[in-house]
Short mmCIF file of C-alpha atoms in Angstrom, two decimals:
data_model
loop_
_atom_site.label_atom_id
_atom_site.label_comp_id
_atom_site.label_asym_id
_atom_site.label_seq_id
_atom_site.Cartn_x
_atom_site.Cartn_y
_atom_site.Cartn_z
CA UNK A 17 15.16 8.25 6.74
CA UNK A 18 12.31 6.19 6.43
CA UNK A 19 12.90 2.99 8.33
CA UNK A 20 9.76 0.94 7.26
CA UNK A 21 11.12 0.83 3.79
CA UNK A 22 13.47 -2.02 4.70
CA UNK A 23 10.70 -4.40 5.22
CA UNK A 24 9.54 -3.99 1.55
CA UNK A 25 13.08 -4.62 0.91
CA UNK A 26 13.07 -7.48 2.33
CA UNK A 27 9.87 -8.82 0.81
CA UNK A 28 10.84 -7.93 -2.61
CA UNK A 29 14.41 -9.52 -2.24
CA UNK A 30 12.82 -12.79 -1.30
CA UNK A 31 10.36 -12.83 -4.27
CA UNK A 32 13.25 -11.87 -6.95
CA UNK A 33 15.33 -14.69 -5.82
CA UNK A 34 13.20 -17.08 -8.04
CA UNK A 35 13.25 -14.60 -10.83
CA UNK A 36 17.00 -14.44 -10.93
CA UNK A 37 17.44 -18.22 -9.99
CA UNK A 38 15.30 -19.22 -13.18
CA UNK A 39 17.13 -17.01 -15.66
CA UNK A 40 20.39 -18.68 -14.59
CA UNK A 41 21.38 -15.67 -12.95
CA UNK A 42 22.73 -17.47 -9.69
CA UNK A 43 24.87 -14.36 -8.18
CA UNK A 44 21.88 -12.11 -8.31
CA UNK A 45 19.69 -15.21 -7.00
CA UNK A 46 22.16 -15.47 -4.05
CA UNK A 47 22.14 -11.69 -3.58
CA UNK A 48 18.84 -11.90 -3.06
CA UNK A 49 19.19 -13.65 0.08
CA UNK A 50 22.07 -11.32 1.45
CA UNK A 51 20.01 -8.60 0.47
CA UNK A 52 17.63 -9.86 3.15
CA UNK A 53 20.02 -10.64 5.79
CA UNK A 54 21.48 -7.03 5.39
CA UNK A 55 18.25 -5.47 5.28
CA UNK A 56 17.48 -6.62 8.34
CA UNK A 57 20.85 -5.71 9.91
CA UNK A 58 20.33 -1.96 8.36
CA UNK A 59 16.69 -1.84 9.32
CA UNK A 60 18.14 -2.84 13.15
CA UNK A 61 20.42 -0.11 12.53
CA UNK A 62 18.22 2.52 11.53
CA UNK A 63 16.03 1.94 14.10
CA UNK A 64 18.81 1.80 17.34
CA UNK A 65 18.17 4.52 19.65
CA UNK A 66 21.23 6.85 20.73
CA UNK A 67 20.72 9.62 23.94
CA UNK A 68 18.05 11.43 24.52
CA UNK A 69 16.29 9.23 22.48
CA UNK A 70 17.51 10.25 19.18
CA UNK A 71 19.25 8.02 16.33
CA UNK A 72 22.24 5.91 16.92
CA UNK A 73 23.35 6.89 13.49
CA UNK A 74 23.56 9.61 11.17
CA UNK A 75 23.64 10.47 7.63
CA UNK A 76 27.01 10.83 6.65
CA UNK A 77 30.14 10.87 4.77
CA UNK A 78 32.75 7.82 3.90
CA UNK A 79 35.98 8.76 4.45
CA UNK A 80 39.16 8.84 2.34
CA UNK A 81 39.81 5.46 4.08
CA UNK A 82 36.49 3.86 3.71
CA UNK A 83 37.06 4.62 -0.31
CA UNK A 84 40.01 2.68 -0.23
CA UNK A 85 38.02 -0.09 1.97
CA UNK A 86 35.43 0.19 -0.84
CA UNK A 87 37.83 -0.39 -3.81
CA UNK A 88 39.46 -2.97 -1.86
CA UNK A 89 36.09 -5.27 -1.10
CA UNK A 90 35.04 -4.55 -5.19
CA UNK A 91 38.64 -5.94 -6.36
CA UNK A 92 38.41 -9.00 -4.10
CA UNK A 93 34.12 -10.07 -4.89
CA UNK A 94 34.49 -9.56 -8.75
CA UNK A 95 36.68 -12.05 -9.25
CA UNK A 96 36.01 -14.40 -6.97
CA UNK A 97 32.14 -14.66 -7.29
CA UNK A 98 33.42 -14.48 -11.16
CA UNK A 99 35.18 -17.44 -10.31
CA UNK A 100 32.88 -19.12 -8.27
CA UNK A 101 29.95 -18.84 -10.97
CA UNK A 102 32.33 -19.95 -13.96
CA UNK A 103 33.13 -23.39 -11.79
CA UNK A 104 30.15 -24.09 -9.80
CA UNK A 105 27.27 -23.05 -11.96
CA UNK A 106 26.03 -22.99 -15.42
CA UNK A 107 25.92 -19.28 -16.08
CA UNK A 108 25.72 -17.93 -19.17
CA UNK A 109 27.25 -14.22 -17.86
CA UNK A 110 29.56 -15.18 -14.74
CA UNK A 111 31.29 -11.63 -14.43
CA UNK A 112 28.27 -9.71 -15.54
CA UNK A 113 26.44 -11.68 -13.05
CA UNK A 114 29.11 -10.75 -10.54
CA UNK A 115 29.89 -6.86 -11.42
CA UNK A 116 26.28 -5.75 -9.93
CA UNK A 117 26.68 -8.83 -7.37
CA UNK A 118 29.67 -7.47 -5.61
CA UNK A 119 29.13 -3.57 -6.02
CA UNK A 120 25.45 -4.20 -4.30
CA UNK A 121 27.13 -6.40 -1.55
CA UNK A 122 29.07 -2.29 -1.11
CA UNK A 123 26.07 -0.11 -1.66
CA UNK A 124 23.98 -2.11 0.88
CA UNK A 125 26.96 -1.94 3.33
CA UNK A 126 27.07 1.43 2.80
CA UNK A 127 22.99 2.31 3.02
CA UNK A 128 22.98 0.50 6.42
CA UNK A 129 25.43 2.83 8.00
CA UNK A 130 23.46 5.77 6.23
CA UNK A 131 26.87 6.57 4.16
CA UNK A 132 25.55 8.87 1.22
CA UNK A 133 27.92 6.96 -1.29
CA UNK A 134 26.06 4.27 -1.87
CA UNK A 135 23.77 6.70 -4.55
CA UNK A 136 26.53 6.51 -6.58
CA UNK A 137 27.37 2.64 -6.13
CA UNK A 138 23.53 2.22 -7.22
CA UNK A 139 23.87 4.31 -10.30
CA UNK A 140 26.90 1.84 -11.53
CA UNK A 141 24.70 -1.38 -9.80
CA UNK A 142 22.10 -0.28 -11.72
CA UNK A 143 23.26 0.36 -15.21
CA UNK A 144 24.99 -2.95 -14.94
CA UNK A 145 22.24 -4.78 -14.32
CA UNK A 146 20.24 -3.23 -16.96
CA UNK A 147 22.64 -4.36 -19.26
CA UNK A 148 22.71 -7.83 -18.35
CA UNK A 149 18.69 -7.90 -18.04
CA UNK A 150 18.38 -6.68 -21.31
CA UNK A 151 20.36 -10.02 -22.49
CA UNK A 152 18.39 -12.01 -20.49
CA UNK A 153 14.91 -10.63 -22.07
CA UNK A 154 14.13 -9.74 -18.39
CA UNK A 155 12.07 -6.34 -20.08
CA UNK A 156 10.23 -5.60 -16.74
CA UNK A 157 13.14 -5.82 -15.06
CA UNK A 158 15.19 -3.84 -17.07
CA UNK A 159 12.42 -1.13 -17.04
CA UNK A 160 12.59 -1.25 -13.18
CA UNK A 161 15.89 -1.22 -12.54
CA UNK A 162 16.28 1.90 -15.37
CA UNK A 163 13.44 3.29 -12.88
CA UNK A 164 16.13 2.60 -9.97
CA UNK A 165 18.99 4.31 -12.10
CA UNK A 166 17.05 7.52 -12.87
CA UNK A 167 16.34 7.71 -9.08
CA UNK A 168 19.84 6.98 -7.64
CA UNK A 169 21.35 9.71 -10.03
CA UNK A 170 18.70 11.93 -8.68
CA UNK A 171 19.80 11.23 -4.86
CA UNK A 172 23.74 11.11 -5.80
CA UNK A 173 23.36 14.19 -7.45
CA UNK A 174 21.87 15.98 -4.69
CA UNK A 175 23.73 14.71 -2.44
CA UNK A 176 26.56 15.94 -4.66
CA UNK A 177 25.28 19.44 -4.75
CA UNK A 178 25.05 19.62 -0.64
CA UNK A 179 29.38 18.25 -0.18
CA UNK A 180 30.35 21.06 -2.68
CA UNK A 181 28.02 23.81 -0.40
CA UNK A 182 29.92 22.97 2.39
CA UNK A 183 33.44 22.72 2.09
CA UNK A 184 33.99 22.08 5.69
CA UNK A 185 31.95 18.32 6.11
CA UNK A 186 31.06 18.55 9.62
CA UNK A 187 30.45 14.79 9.42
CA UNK A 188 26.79 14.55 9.35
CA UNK A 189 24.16 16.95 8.17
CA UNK A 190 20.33 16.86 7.89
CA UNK A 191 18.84 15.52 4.45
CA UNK A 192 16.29 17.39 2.56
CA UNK A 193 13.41 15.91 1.30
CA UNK A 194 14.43 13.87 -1.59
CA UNK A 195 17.23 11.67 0.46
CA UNK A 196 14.82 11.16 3.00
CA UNK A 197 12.00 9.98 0.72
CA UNK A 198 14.58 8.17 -2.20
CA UNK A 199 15.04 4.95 0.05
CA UNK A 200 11.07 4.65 0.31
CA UNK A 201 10.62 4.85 -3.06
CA UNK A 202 13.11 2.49 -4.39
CA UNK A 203 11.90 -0.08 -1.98
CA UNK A 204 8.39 0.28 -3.05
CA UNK A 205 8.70 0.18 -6.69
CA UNK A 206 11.01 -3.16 -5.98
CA UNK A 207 8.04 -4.42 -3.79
CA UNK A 208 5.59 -3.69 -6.13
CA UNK A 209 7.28 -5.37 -9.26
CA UNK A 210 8.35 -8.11 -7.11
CA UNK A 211 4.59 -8.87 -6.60
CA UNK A 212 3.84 -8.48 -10.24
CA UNK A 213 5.95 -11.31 -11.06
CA UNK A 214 3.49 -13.76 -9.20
CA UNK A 215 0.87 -13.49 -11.60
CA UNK A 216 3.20 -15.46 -13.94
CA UNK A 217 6.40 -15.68 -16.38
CA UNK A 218 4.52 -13.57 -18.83
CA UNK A 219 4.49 -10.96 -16.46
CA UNK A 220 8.65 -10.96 -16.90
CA UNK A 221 7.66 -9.86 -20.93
CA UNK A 222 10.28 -12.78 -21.58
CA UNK A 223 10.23 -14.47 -25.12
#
């Protein structure tokens, strides 16, 4: 639960916003900029302060309910950023573009209220965007964001491992090493790439 990694969230949201925005990739520009809004809502959140000085909130499960929230929220954004993109913008990929869009609008949702299903909203994010990087001849990108991938499986999977250990979810439990570190890490490699890309275009390995 390292709470400084938001910042480098932040940073590296508001440099990718001009990668996306030149490929053409408007949702994923766009998301950019929520990105930052919500990190700084989730970083607020992480760091609130409950009794006895100890954190508002807890890692945690979603609940039947917030699935069904979830599935809701991902039917509604797919189409209509899908929509939005196809009549307002000259994208080349409007529901590829949106697919990752609206499933990271969830995961980061979810992150901020330290809900241990957004690993496995990342995983999908992820290969998505890989996908549509790949077309775009974003290379260091795609590398990155297989980087990402590999790292949310990791974190679902343990995550995974800990539910089916206890049967009885008592709601909130403490994380071992690799959920605590996972958020650090993913925000770090983002910040670092991020910075990368000022050096130049070539830096994207476009052609």
């Amino acid at each position: 639960e390292l709470h400084w990694s938001w910042p480098l969230a932040i940073a590296s949201s508001l440099l990718y916003f001009f990668v996306f925005k030149d490929s053409l990739l408007y949702a994923e520009a766009s998301l950019q900029i929520v990105f930052a809004v919500l990190a700084l809502w989730g970083w607020w959140q992480w760091l609130r302060r409950g009794e006895g000085d100890t954190p508002a909130l807890h890692i945690q499960q979603l609940s039947r309910r917030g699935w069904w929230l979830c599935a809701l929220a991902l039917a509604l954004l797919w189409p209509a950023l899908a929509w939005g993109l196809m009549h307002y913008t000259d994208s080349d990929v409007p529901w590829w573009d949106a697919l990752p869009t609206a499933l990271s609008l969830i995961g980061q949702a979810l992150l901020g209220r330290k809900l241990i299903e957004n690993w496995p909203v990342w995983v999908i994010v992820n290969a998505a965007s890989i996908g549509v990087f790949v077309y775009k001849e974003l290379w260091l990108t795609a590398i990155l964001y297989v980087v990402f991938a590999l790292l949310a499986v990791v974190a679902a999977t343990v995550s995974t491992r800990f539910s089916m250990r206890t049967p009885h979810w008592p709601g909130r439990y403490r994380p071992g090493s690799m959920e605590v570190i996972m958020p650090g890490s993913i925000a770090m490699a983002g910040s670092a790439m991020a910075l990368l890309m000022l050096c130049g275009p070539s830096c994207t390995f476009r052609k």
